[in-house]
Every structure is written in structure tokens, then in C-alpha cells.
């Protein structure tokens, strides 16, 4: 049932302070409920605790079943734990600096409709050019569903600078989620339809390109942006929301099993008793082998650190023209990693984790400073997100993706992060301040 207005402190309406003589006073809007930004699992330090437990579990993983060489445990594995601790320390320091700072009045921001239309149009054009083979040969989808092929990577190719614009969809869902959550302005019906279109395209990409991250990215970024302005009005709802991390792994497992069924189950159907057993082992393998691969590169290749920025700013090396010039000047360091995979690991599981490539690039001291700085950045963005700062609402979703994928790869160094950041910066520049509306039931759940 809905809590009464005279509820306990977190749930009671927040009213203005008494008037002070000689001071200008403006009554803020009545705010009820509890902000969703206070949910414990949105705190980066809580996320780091979970990441640390998963990382520690790799000690018990049976690597002999999937790769020829196991590098865990060992010195470099312990150093990875130290880097996670440095990341958490940077977060804690940044979060403590602003903990007692009075929160400014909540402000939303309004993104012009022409910019929302531009983001969706660029996304649509990029997907149409990338997956045009599906329009000319729709039977490819049937082959994927039937298990006759795992994806269309052999018949469709990426186009640098064009397919990169598919990441504009991330900026679209963040802007939409923020405006929908705050009520900055009425959402047009075409914007709602575009949101469904963006998620549909992400789902298609997850299946035909074997890239589940494309859909996960949209869901996480949309939810994070919207939660910045969401207030929970019922105590029962709050109790259920705090338990979401208990259900999330099960949901992830079910979704992963469904996608893996079309992707690779037909190759291993005779090796496992059920698809559920196969999917669980494979899900753990993706993350465990990522750390094993990163450590193995450090062990087998002694020619590091290189100090080229190849793994610190991977997006720079993947840019048209600029990336080619950098590769010609310093060489292609990816060749060493691919050689390692072919000789000491298993190319099918090719993620290097988000920790150890930084060590390979800038050494022990450099990696420690890097993750301290990244932790401080995440902590500052979290503070800004909780205060509904425009920069925090726009960019903290990127930090959440960084934490979610840290044990697999470095999201903040990837080209997909850079491609989403460019339109987010444009939104930050051209959007206009707006006053968030008082929480009320939304006409639609999205």
C-alpha cells in the first residue's frame, strides 16, 4: 500500500527550510518518496565488492578443461587484485570528498527534438548499411535460428566511420531515459517509437552479429539515466528493488543461455547433458579465461611495457586515418596478443580482461596510477549522477558499463565508448536546463 504522507524520514515529503530574515527564499517543489539513486547496488563500491568476489572465484576455476595453459594463481593474478583495490580506493576518495556537500536544487535537462531525431536517424542509417545483406537475403536469419550458422560475420563487414554511428543509439537511450525520468518535457510519440526501434535493432545485432553487449549496453545505460530521477513511492517497492541483484544473475543466465543456444550449442550438443549446463560453464569461461589470457600475455611476452597507449586508448588506434598512422609509427601490438592466443590459449575465448592490458601498456606503476584515476573518475561521476548533474546523468552510465565489463575488457578504452561519448558531449552542450516535475504515475512504463 502507498505510504502515508507522515511517514518516516526517507519517505516523508521534503519541504523547504524555514525562512531566514534578509535571505532570498524560493520554495522548492514538494518531493515525495525515496530517490532510487540511494539503492545500494548503484553504489560503485558495492559493485567493486561483487567484482572482487567474482575475481577471487577464478582461483577455483578448472582451466584445464578449456585452455592449454593456466596462469592463475600467481604473482600477476595478485597484482590484478591490487589494481581492483586501487580502483576502489580512487572511488572511495572521490566519493568522500563530496559526501557532506549540500546537494544543489534538482535540475533536469531538455534535449531538442531535432537532436533526438538526428541521433535516431544516424543509428538507423548505420544499421541499414551494415546489415543490408539481411535485406537482400533474409534467409540468413532463418539459418541462424535453425542453427545452420552462428552469425553473419562472414557475409557482412563493418565500415569504419559508418557502423560506428550505431553507438549513437546509446546516447539516444540515455537522453530519452533522463527526460522520461525527470519529466523535462513531453515525449513525442515518434520518440517512443524510436526507442522501441533502437532496442529492436540492438536485439537483432545481438543475434545476427553474436554481440550480446549491444543490447546489454542499451538496457543498462537507459536504466541508469532514468534512475537518476526516479523516486520510489512505496516501501514494498523499495524492498523489492534492493533485492534486484539476487535476481539479476538468474536473468543474465537465462538470456545468455537463449543467445548461446543459437550461437554455439549445436557445436557442443553431444558433449553436455543439457544446454543449461553448457551455458553455465561457458558463461564462467568467458570471464575466467579473460583474466587468464591477460596474465598469460604478461608471462609469455617479456617485451613490455610498451608505453604506446595501444590499450589505454584503444579507440584512438581504431580511428580511420589516425589509427593507421599510429600503427605505422609504433607497430601493431595486437599481433603479439593474437600470437599468444594461437599458441598458449584458445582463440575462441579472446578477451584479455580490462586489467592486464593496461599493465602490458604502461607497466606496474603506470597501471596503479591509471586505476586510481579511473576510480576517482567513477566516484566523481557517481556523485554528479546522484545530484542529477547533467554531466553525471549523461556519463555515469558509461562508468557503470566500465564496471560491468571490467573483468572481460576495458570499456572506457574501447571504440564503442568513444563513439557514444561524442554525441553525449553534443547533448551536454546543446541541451537546456529544465525543472523536474513532481513524481506521478507515468502514462506508459517506458
Tab-separated table of C-alpha atoms in Angstrom:
chain	number	residue	atom	x	y	z
A	1	UNK	CA	0.000	0.000	0.000
A	2	UNK	CA	1.094	3.605	-0.524
A	3	UNK	CA	2.868	5.105	2.465
A	4	UNK	CA	1.108	7.955	4.312
A	5	UNK	CA	2.487	11.450	3.915
A	6	UNK	CA	3.556	11.439	7.582
A	7	UNK	CA	5.987	8.582	7.006
A	8	UNK	CA	9.464	8.019	8.400
A	9	UNK	CA	12.245	10.367	7.328
A	10	UNK	CA	13.328	8.855	3.993
A	11	UNK	CA	9.765	8.639	2.761
A	12	UNK	CA	8.279	11.854	4.071
A	13	UNK	CA	7.805	14.890	1.800
A	14	UNK	CA	10.867	17.106	1.745
A	15	UNK	CA	9.852	20.716	2.440
A	16	UNK	CA	11.777	23.931	2.315
A	17	UNK	CA	13.778	25.187	5.315
A	18	UNK	CA	12.168	27.965	7.425
A	19	UNK	CA	12.540	31.449	6.062
A	20	UNK	CA	15.638	33.343	7.273
A	21	UNK	CA	15.305	37.145	7.548
A	22	UNK	CA	17.273	39.000	4.926
A	23	UNK	CA	17.751	35.952	2.726
A	24	UNK	CA	16.051	35.325	-0.587
A	25	UNK	CA	13.849	32.265	-0.370
A	26	UNK	CA	12.073	30.274	-3.017
A	27	UNK	CA	10.011	27.257	-2.066
A	28	UNK	CA	11.169	24.169	-3.993
A	29	UNK	CA	8.611	21.740	-5.385
A	30	UNK	CA	7.235	19.172	-2.953
A	31	UNK	CA	9.171	15.917	-3.367
A	32	UNK	CA	7.919	12.606	-2.017
A	33	UNK	CA	9.379	9.132	-1.874
A	34	UNK	CA	12.968	7.990	-1.770
A	35	UNK	CA	15.476	8.515	-4.609
A	36	UNK	CA	16.398	5.354	-6.492
A	37	UNK	CA	19.972	6.636	-6.612
A	38	UNK	CA	20.266	5.526	-2.965
A	39	UNK	CA	19.865	1.852	-3.898
A	40	UNK	CA	22.905	0.034	-2.532
A	41	UNK	CA	23.729	-1.757	-5.768
A	42	UNK	CA	24.108	1.551	-7.616
A	43	UNK	CA	26.993	2.457	-5.315
A	44	UNK	CA	30.278	1.803	-7.198
A	45	UNK	CA	31.941	0.466	-4.043
A	46	UNK	CA	29.241	-2.198	-3.719
A	47	UNK	CA	29.849	-3.094	-7.351
A	48	UNK	CA	33.581	-3.385	-6.624
A	49	UNK	CA	32.868	-5.816	-3.778
A	50	UNK	CA	30.922	-8.046	-6.164
A	51	UNK	CA	33.644	-7.764	-8.819
A	52	UNK	CA	36.241	-8.725	-6.219
A	53	UNK	CA	34.291	-11.851	-5.252
A	54	UNK	CA	33.953	-12.915	-8.892
A	55	UNK	CA	37.664	-12.298	-9.466
A	56	UNK	CA	38.548	-14.388	-6.404
A	57	UNK	CA	36.356	-17.246	-7.681
A	58	UNK	CA	38.720	-17.721	-10.636
A	59	UNK	CA	41.050	-19.492	-8.192
A	60	UNK	CA	38.629	-22.433	-8.182
A	61	UNK	CA	38.020	-22.500	-11.956
A	62	UNK	CA	39.242	-25.611	-13.798
A	63	UNK	CA	41.205	-24.016	-16.662
A	64	UNK	CA	42.466	-27.387	-17.897
A	65	UNK	CA	39.034	-28.059	-19.403
A	66	UNK	CA	39.160	-25.108	-21.781
A	67	UNK	CA	42.722	-23.792	-22.298
A	68	UNK	CA	46.155	-25.454	-22.602
A	69	UNK	CA	47.879	-23.209	-20.029
A	70	UNK	CA	46.647	-21.848	-16.699
A	71	UNK	CA	48.314	-18.735	-15.276
A	72	UNK	CA	46.073	-18.402	-12.217
A	73	UNK	CA	47.069	-18.228	-9.375
A	74	UNK	CA	50.349	-16.348	-9.440
A	75	UNK	CA	52.078	-13.001	-8.943
A	76	UNK	CA	50.267	-11.249	-11.777
A	77	UNK	CA	46.926	-12.542	-10.536
A	78	UNK	CA	47.703	-10.961	-7.154
A	79	UNK	CA	48.640	-7.731	-8.939
A	80	UNK	CA	45.245	-7.770	-10.619
A	81	UNK	CA	43.695	-7.851	-7.141
A	82	UNK	CA	45.849	-4.878	-6.170
A	83	UNK	CA	44.592	-2.961	-9.207
A	84	UNK	CA	40.988	-3.674	-8.188
A	85	UNK	CA	41.820	-2.355	-4.724
A	86	UNK	CA	43.359	0.783	-6.259
A	87	UNK	CA	40.214	1.295	-8.323
A	88	UNK	CA	38.069	1.031	-5.193
A	89	UNK	CA	40.389	3.379	-3.295
A	90	UNK	CA	40.084	6.019	-6.011
A	91	UNK	CA	36.310	5.717	-5.871
A	92	UNK	CA	36.195	5.999	-2.092
A	93	UNK	CA	38.404	9.087	-2.095
A	94	UNK	CA	36.293	10.895	-4.698
A	95	UNK	CA	33.027	9.892	-3.040
A	96	UNK	CA	34.213	11.013	0.415
A	97	UNK	CA	35.192	14.472	-0.835
A	98	UNK	CA	31.618	15.282	-1.847
A	99	UNK	CA	29.677	13.235	0.701
A	100	UNK	CA	28.900	16.172	3.017
A	101	UNK	CA	28.472	18.777	0.302
A	102	UNK	CA	24.911	20.181	0.252
A	103	UNK	CA	23.045	18.969	-2.809
A	104	UNK	CA	22.047	21.742	-5.221
A	105	UNK	CA	18.431	22.082	-6.365
A	106	UNK	CA	17.493	19.228	-8.683
A	107	UNK	CA	17.586	20.244	-12.326
A	108	UNK	CA	16.676	18.212	-15.354
A	109	UNK	CA	17.713	18.965	-18.924
A	110	UNK	CA	15.745	19.089	-22.146
A	111	UNK	CA	17.272	17.670	-25.321
A	112	UNK	CA	15.940	19.323	-28.506
A	113	UNK	CA	13.772	17.117	-30.669
A	114	UNK	CA	15.936	17.838	-33.707
A	115	UNK	CA	18.924	16.307	-31.926
A	116	UNK	CA	16.934	13.252	-30.838
A	117	UNK	CA	15.791	12.828	-34.433
A	118	UNK	CA	19.365	13.181	-35.672
A	119	UNK	CA	20.672	10.527	-33.264
A	120	UNK	CA	17.984	8.060	-34.288
A	121	UNK	CA	18.425	8.787	-37.998
A	122	UNK	CA	22.191	8.213	-37.804
A	123	UNK	CA	21.613	4.971	-35.927
A	124	UNK	CA	19.062	3.788	-38.466
A	125	UNK	CA	21.252	4.617	-41.478
A	126	UNK	CA	24.291	2.938	-39.912
A	127	UNK	CA	22.389	-0.282	-39.229
A	128	UNK	CA	20.813	-0.246	-42.707
A	129	UNK	CA	24.226	-0.004	-44.360
A	130	UNK	CA	25.831	-2.534	-42.043
A	131	UNK	CA	23.115	-5.177	-42.238
A	132	UNK	CA	21.939	-4.540	-45.786
A	133	UNK	CA	22.797	-8.165	-46.544
A	134	UNK	CA	19.800	-9.143	-44.377
A	135	UNK	CA	17.521	-7.068	-46.601
A	136	UNK	CA	18.774	-8.776	-49.759
A	137	UNK	CA	18.992	-12.235	-48.202
A	138	UNK	CA	16.591	-12.560	-45.232
A	139	UNK	CA	17.128	-16.304	-45.286
A	140	UNK	CA	20.299	-15.712	-43.277
A	141	UNK	CA	18.194	-15.074	-40.194
A	142	UNK	CA	16.397	-18.365	-40.748
A	143	UNK	CA	19.735	-20.150	-40.938
A	144	UNK	CA	20.781	-18.623	-37.605
A	145	UNK	CA	17.528	-19.639	-35.914
A	146	UNK	CA	17.856	-23.157	-37.363
A	147	UNK	CA	21.413	-23.418	-36.047
A	148	UNK	CA	22.957	-23.673	-39.518
A	149	UNK	CA	25.156	-20.610	-38.907
A	150	UNK	CA	26.151	-18.705	-35.774
A	151	UNK	CA	26.278	-15.175	-37.238
A	152	UNK	CA	26.687	-13.172	-40.446
A	153	UNK	CA	30.251	-12.010	-39.884
A	154	UNK	CA	31.385	-13.928	-42.957
A	155	UNK	CA	28.990	-12.106	-45.303
A	156	UNK	CA	28.730	-8.638	-43.706
A	157	UNK	CA	31.598	-6.320	-42.915
A	158	UNK	CA	31.929	-3.242	-40.746
A	159	UNK	CA	32.545	0.140	-42.382
A	160	UNK	CA	34.774	2.391	-40.282
A	161	UNK	CA	33.096	5.698	-39.519
A	162	UNK	CA	29.690	4.430	-40.660
A	163	UNK	CA	28.940	1.424	-38.486
A	164	UNK	CA	30.460	3.369	-35.593
A	165	UNK	CA	27.330	5.533	-35.672
A	166	UNK	CA	25.303	2.602	-34.336
A	167	UNK	CA	26.677	3.694	-30.951
A	168	UNK	CA	24.626	6.877	-31.279
A	169	UNK	CA	21.802	4.664	-30.059
A	170	UNK	CA	23.462	4.616	-26.615
A	171	UNK	CA	23.330	8.414	-26.469
A	172	UNK	CA	19.682	8.297	-27.595
A	173	UNK	CA	18.547	5.937	-24.812
A	174	UNK	CA	20.454	7.929	-22.159
A	175	UNK	CA	18.863	11.213	-23.259
A	176	UNK	CA	15.435	9.590	-23.520
A	177	UNK	CA	15.741	7.904	-20.102
A	178	UNK	CA	16.793	11.157	-18.442
A	179	UNK	CA	13.946	13.182	-19.938
A	180	UNK	CA	11.407	10.443	-19.286
A	181	UNK	CA	12.503	10.067	-15.674
A	182	UNK	CA	12.586	13.801	-14.930
A	183	UNK	CA	9.588	14.908	-16.983
A	184	UNK	CA	11.713	17.674	-18.503
A	185	UNK	CA	9.361	17.838	-21.468
A	186	UNK	CA	6.598	15.733	-23.019
A	187	UNK	CA	7.965	12.806	-25.019
A	188	UNK	CA	6.652	12.720	-28.570
A	189	UNK	CA	5.125	9.505	-29.864
A	190	UNK	CA	7.743	9.250	-32.585
A	191	UNK	CA	10.428	9.387	-29.880
A	192	UNK	CA	8.757	6.486	-28.088
A	193	UNK	CA	8.586	4.537	-31.341
A	194	UNK	CA	12.256	5.337	-31.997
A	195	UNK	CA	13.159	3.960	-28.557
A	196	UNK	CA	11.498	0.648	-29.420
A	197	UNK	CA	13.275	0.717	-32.775
A	198	UNK	CA	16.660	1.238	-31.123
A	199	UNK	CA	16.120	-1.695	-28.750
A	200	UNK	CA	14.882	-3.871	-31.619
A	201	UNK	CA	17.999	-3.085	-33.654
A	202	UNK	CA	20.155	-3.885	-30.636
A	203	UNK	CA	18.403	-7.240	-30.249
A	204	UNK	CA	18.927	-8.050	-33.937
A	205	UNK	CA	22.602	-7.152	-33.598
A	206	UNK	CA	22.907	-9.389	-30.544
A	207	UNK	CA	21.632	-12.355	-32.548
A	208	UNK	CA	22.976	-11.935	-36.085
A	209	UNK	CA	26.348	-10.434	-35.084
A	210	UNK	CA	26.749	-12.523	-31.906
A	211	UNK	CA	27.160	-9.347	-29.854
A	212	UNK	CA	25.066	-9.545	-26.712
A	213	UNK	CA	26.837	-6.488	-25.342
A	214	UNK	CA	24.992	-4.296	-27.862
A	215	UNK	CA	21.659	-4.998	-26.150
A	216	UNK	CA	23.046	-5.069	-22.601
A	217	UNK	CA	24.601	-1.654	-23.224
A	218	UNK	CA	21.276	-0.119	-24.209
A	219	UNK	CA	19.368	-1.588	-21.261
A	220	UNK	CA	21.983	-0.616	-18.659
A	221	UNK	CA	22.503	2.925	-19.964
A	222	UNK	CA	18.774	3.622	-20.257
A	223	UNK	CA	18.047	2.287	-16.755
A	224	UNK	CA	20.938	4.193	-15.161
A	225	UNK	CA	19.933	7.504	-16.721
A	226	UNK	CA	16.302	7.094	-15.735
A	227	UNK	CA	17.095	6.022	-12.161
A	228	UNK	CA	18.788	9.388	-11.585
A	229	UNK	CA	15.318	10.991	-11.409
A	230	UNK	CA	13.257	8.042	-10.174
A	231	UNK	CA	11.739	8.179	-6.705
A	232	UNK	CA	10.274	5.089	-5.079
A	233	UNK	CA	6.900	5.921	-3.540
A	234	UNK	CA	6.144	2.633	-1.743
A	235	UNK	CA	8.178	0.874	0.930
A	236	UNK	CA	7.382	-2.549	-0.524
A	237	UNK	CA	8.669	-1.444	-3.913
A	238	UNK	CA	11.876	-0.247	-2.276
A	239	UNK	CA	12.352	-3.601	-0.547
A	240	UNK	CA	11.911	-5.419	-3.847
A	241	UNK	CA	14.299	-3.044	-5.609
A	242	UNK	CA	17.059	-3.688	-3.079
A	243	UNK	CA	16.856	-7.408	-3.914
A	244	UNK	CA	17.336	-6.963	-7.660
A	245	UNK	CA	20.991	-8.149	-7.557
A	246	UNK	CA	19.720	-11.502	-6.253
A	247	UNK	CA	17.551	-11.945	-9.341
A	248	UNK	CA	19.811	-10.287	-11.928
A	249	UNK	CA	22.314	-13.184	-12.216
A	250	UNK	CA	19.475	-15.606	-12.918
A	251	UNK	CA	18.034	-13.306	-15.592
A	252	UNK	CA	21.502	-12.923	-17.125
A	253	UNK	CA	21.943	-16.699	-17.129
A	254	UNK	CA	18.600	-17.285	-18.866
A	255	UNK	CA	19.281	-14.619	-21.519
A	256	UNK	CA	22.820	-15.898	-22.050
A	257	UNK	CA	21.516	-19.449	-22.461
A	258	UNK	CA	18.977	-18.326	-25.056
A	259	UNK	CA	21.532	-16.475	-27.167
A	260	UNK	CA	24.170	-19.193	-26.793
A	261	UNK	CA	21.628	-21.772	-27.966
A	262	UNK	CA	21.595	-20.141	-31.406
A	263	UNK	CA	25.254	-19.165	-31.327
A	264	UNK	CA	27.158	-22.342	-30.452
A	265	UNK	CA	25.015	-25.029	-28.788
A	266	UNK	CA	24.815	-27.072	-31.998
A	267	UNK	CA	28.614	-27.491	-31.901
A	268	UNK	CA	28.590	-28.965	-28.379
A	269	UNK	CA	25.220	-30.693	-28.193
A	270	UNK	CA	26.894	-34.120	-27.839
A	271	UNK	CA	29.297	-33.002	-25.091
A	272	UNK	CA	26.793	-31.884	-22.443
A	273	UNK	CA	23.675	-33.315	-20.835
A	274	UNK	CA	21.712	-30.085	-21.319
A	275	UNK	CA	22.011	-26.613	-22.781
A	276	UNK	CA	21.751	-25.174	-19.251
A	277	UNK	CA	24.884	-26.985	-18.087
A	278	UNK	CA	26.685	-25.925	-21.247
A	279	UNK	CA	25.644	-22.271	-20.903
A	280	UNK	CA	26.643	-22.029	-17.230
A	281	UNK	CA	30.134	-23.375	-17.878
A	282	UNK	CA	30.530	-21.164	-20.926
A	283	UNK	CA	29.423	-18.031	-19.075
A	284	UNK	CA	32.025	-18.633	-16.367
A	285	UNK	CA	34.619	-19.467	-19.021
A	286	UNK	CA	34.256	-16.111	-20.785
A	287	UNK	CA	35.207	-14.185	-17.649
A	288	UNK	CA	37.759	-16.579	-16.154
A	289	UNK	CA	39.709	-17.010	-19.404
A	290	UNK	CA	39.796	-13.237	-19.911
A	291	UNK	CA	41.953	-12.803	-16.796
A	292	UNK	CA	43.944	-15.924	-17.684
A	293	UNK	CA	44.641	-14.515	-21.154
A	294	UNK	CA	45.715	-11.110	-19.845
A	295	UNK	CA	48.074	-12.659	-17.316
A	296	UNK	CA	49.393	-15.119	-19.890
A	297	UNK	CA	50.359	-12.285	-22.232
A	298	UNK	CA	52.429	-10.711	-19.454
A	299	UNK	CA	54.108	-14.044	-18.685
A	300	UNK	CA	54.869	-15.196	-22.216
A	301	UNK	CA	55.764	-11.842	-23.795
A	302	UNK	CA	58.539	-10.051	-21.922
A	303	UNK	CA	58.629	-7.005	-24.213
A	304	UNK	CA	56.559	-4.733	-22.021
A	305	UNK	CA	55.720	-2.071	-21.041
A	306	UNK	CA	55.500	-0.503	-24.487
A	307	UNK	CA	54.155	2.953	-23.491
A	308	UNK	CA	52.292	3.337	-26.795
A	309	UNK	CA	48.766	3.852	-25.448
A	310	UNK	CA	47.509	0.946	-27.550
A	311	UNK	CA	45.446	-0.461	-24.673
A	312	UNK	CA	44.954	2.724	-22.644
A	313	UNK	CA	43.288	4.485	-25.598
A	314	UNK	CA	42.347	1.642	-27.900
A	315	UNK	CA	39.725	3.825	-29.570
A	316	UNK	CA	42.461	6.096	-30.883
A	317	UNK	CA	44.127	3.222	-32.743
A	318	UNK	CA	40.833	2.190	-34.323
A	319	UNK	CA	40.012	5.621	-35.747
A	320	UNK	CA	40.231	5.996	-39.548
A	321	UNK	CA	43.465	7.658	-40.739
A	322	UNK	CA	44.705	8.441	-37.202
A	323	UNK	CA	44.814	4.790	-36.197
A	324	UNK	CA	46.643	3.809	-39.366
A	325	UNK	CA	49.279	6.497	-38.779
A	326	UNK	CA	49.807	5.392	-35.176
A	327	UNK	CA	50.105	1.745	-36.170
A	328	UNK	CA	52.704	2.589	-38.800
A	329	UNK	CA	54.760	4.595	-36.304
A	330	UNK	CA	54.711	2.230	-33.289
A	331	UNK	CA	53.672	-1.082	-34.850
A	332	UNK	CA	50.607	-3.251	-34.305
A	333	UNK	CA	50.821	-4.543	-30.741
A	334	UNK	CA	47.733	-6.657	-31.296
A	335	UNK	CA	49.878	-9.108	-33.256
A	336	UNK	CA	51.637	-10.176	-30.060
A	337	UNK	CA	48.320	-10.862	-28.394
A	338	UNK	CA	46.930	-12.832	-31.326
A	339	UNK	CA	50.138	-14.869	-31.401
A	340	UNK	CA	49.740	-15.584	-27.698
A	341	UNK	CA	46.139	-16.714	-28.222
A	342	UNK	CA	47.054	-19.086	-31.032
A	343	UNK	CA	49.967	-20.689	-29.184
A	344	UNK	CA	49.189	-20.567	-25.463
A	345	UNK	CA	45.429	-20.031	-25.192
A	346	UNK	CA	42.237	-20.590	-27.181
A	347	UNK	CA	41.310	-18.009	-29.844
A	348	UNK	CA	37.611	-18.660	-29.280
A	349	UNK	CA	37.935	-17.016	-25.861
A	350	UNK	CA	39.892	-13.943	-26.861
A	351	UNK	CA	39.060	-11.308	-24.217
A	352	UNK	CA	42.141	-10.011	-22.320
A	353	UNK	CA	40.282	-8.542	-19.276
A	354	UNK	CA	40.261	-4.835	-18.541
A	355	UNK	CA	43.167	-5.011	-16.105
A	356	UNK	CA	46.224	-6.658	-17.576
A	357	UNK	CA	46.448	-4.967	-20.997
A	358	UNK	CA	46.971	-1.715	-19.065
A	359	UNK	CA	49.901	-3.335	-17.257
A	360	UNK	CA	51.261	-4.500	-20.622
A	361	UNK	CA	50.930	-0.960	-21.978
A	362	UNK	CA	52.227	1.249	-19.140
A	363	UNK	CA	53.780	-1.101	-16.581
A	364	UNK	CA	53.170	-1.747	-12.899
A	365	UNK	CA	53.414	1.813	-11.591
A	366	UNK	CA	51.535	3.244	-14.558
A	367	UNK	CA	48.695	0.743	-14.184
A	368	UNK	CA	48.350	1.506	-10.477
A	369	UNK	CA	48.065	5.242	-11.176
A	370	UNK	CA	45.695	4.559	-14.076
A	371	UNK	CA	43.195	2.637	-11.964
A	372	UNK	CA	43.424	5.105	-9.097
A	373	UNK	CA	42.496	7.837	-11.588
A	374	UNK	CA	39.725	5.741	-13.152
A	375	UNK	CA	38.318	5.039	-9.705
A	376	UNK	CA	38.331	8.750	-8.868
A	377	UNK	CA	36.552	9.478	-12.163
A	378	UNK	CA	33.864	6.866	-11.449
A	379	UNK	CA	33.411	8.230	-7.921
A	380	UNK	CA	33.013	11.816	-9.174
A	381	UNK	CA	30.529	10.743	-11.844
A	382	UNK	CA	28.527	8.851	-9.214
A	383	UNK	CA	28.374	11.952	-7.029
A	384	UNK	CA	27.278	14.029	-10.022
A	385	UNK	CA	24.671	11.425	-11.029
A	386	UNK	CA	23.160	11.346	-7.523
A	387	UNK	CA	22.908	15.150	-7.595
A	388	UNK	CA	21.246	14.965	-11.021
A	389	UNK	CA	24.033	16.971	-12.596
A	390	UNK	CA	23.800	16.958	-16.376
A	391	UNK	CA	27.324	15.550	-16.762
A	392	UNK	CA	26.646	12.842	-14.179
A	393	UNK	CA	23.359	11.726	-15.720
A	394	UNK	CA	24.911	11.585	-19.189
A	395	UNK	CA	28.235	9.934	-18.399
A	396	UNK	CA	27.734	7.830	-15.268
A	397	UNK	CA	26.002	5.140	-17.390
A	398	UNK	CA	29.349	4.780	-19.205
A	399	UNK	CA	31.042	4.232	-15.840
A	400	UNK	CA	28.502	1.539	-14.965
A	401	UNK	CA	29.311	-0.267	-18.214
A	402	UNK	CA	33.012	0.013	-17.351
A	403	UNK	CA	32.406	-1.766	-14.038
A	404	UNK	CA	30.150	-4.439	-15.525
A	405	UNK	CA	32.668	-5.413	-18.196
A	406	UNK	CA	35.915	-4.780	-16.307
A	407	UNK	CA	36.763	-8.458	-15.900
A	408	UNK	CA	36.310	-9.003	-19.619
A	409	UNK	CA	37.636	-5.831	-21.278
A	410	UNK	CA	38.236	-2.132	-20.636
A	411	UNK	CA	35.052	-0.379	-21.752
A	412	UNK	CA	36.444	3.137	-21.243
A	413	UNK	CA	39.347	2.407	-23.619
A	414	UNK	CA	37.179	0.876	-26.339
A	415	UNK	CA	35.986	2.400	-29.589
A	416	UNK	CA	32.336	1.813	-28.643
A	417	UNK	CA	32.798	4.098	-25.627
A	418	UNK	CA	34.344	6.860	-27.732
A	419	UNK	CA	31.622	6.581	-30.388
A	420	UNK	CA	28.927	7.039	-27.739
A	421	UNK	CA	30.792	9.842	-25.958
A	422	UNK	CA	30.872	12.153	-28.990
A	423	UNK	CA	27.046	12.532	-29.249
A	424	UNK	CA	26.805	12.669	-25.440
A	425	UNK	CA	29.130	15.678	-25.454
A	426	UNK	CA	26.896	17.269	-28.083
A	427	UNK	CA	23.853	16.656	-25.873
A	428	UNK	CA	25.679	18.179	-22.913
A	429	UNK	CA	26.406	21.319	-24.951
A	430	UNK	CA	23.031	21.961	-26.621
A	431	UNK	CA	20.551	20.695	-24.007
A	432	UNK	CA	18.668	23.264	-21.944
A	433	UNK	CA	18.011	23.250	-18.169
A	434	UNK	CA	14.515	22.288	-17.072
A	435	UNK	CA	12.756	21.830	-13.738
A	436	UNK	CA	11.906	18.171	-12.997
A	437	UNK	CA	8.229	17.533	-12.360
A	438	UNK	CA	6.792	16.114	-9.139
A	439	UNK	CA	6.751	12.296	-9.265
A	440	UNK	CA	3.452	10.940	-10.519
A	441	UNK	CA	2.298	7.751	-12.278
A	442	UNK	CA	3.600	7.737	-15.844
A	443	UNK	CA	1.131	7.090	-18.672
A	444	UNK	CA	3.383	4.330	-20.026
A	445	UNK	CA	6.109	2.235	-18.297
A	446	UNK	CA	8.829	3.305	-20.708
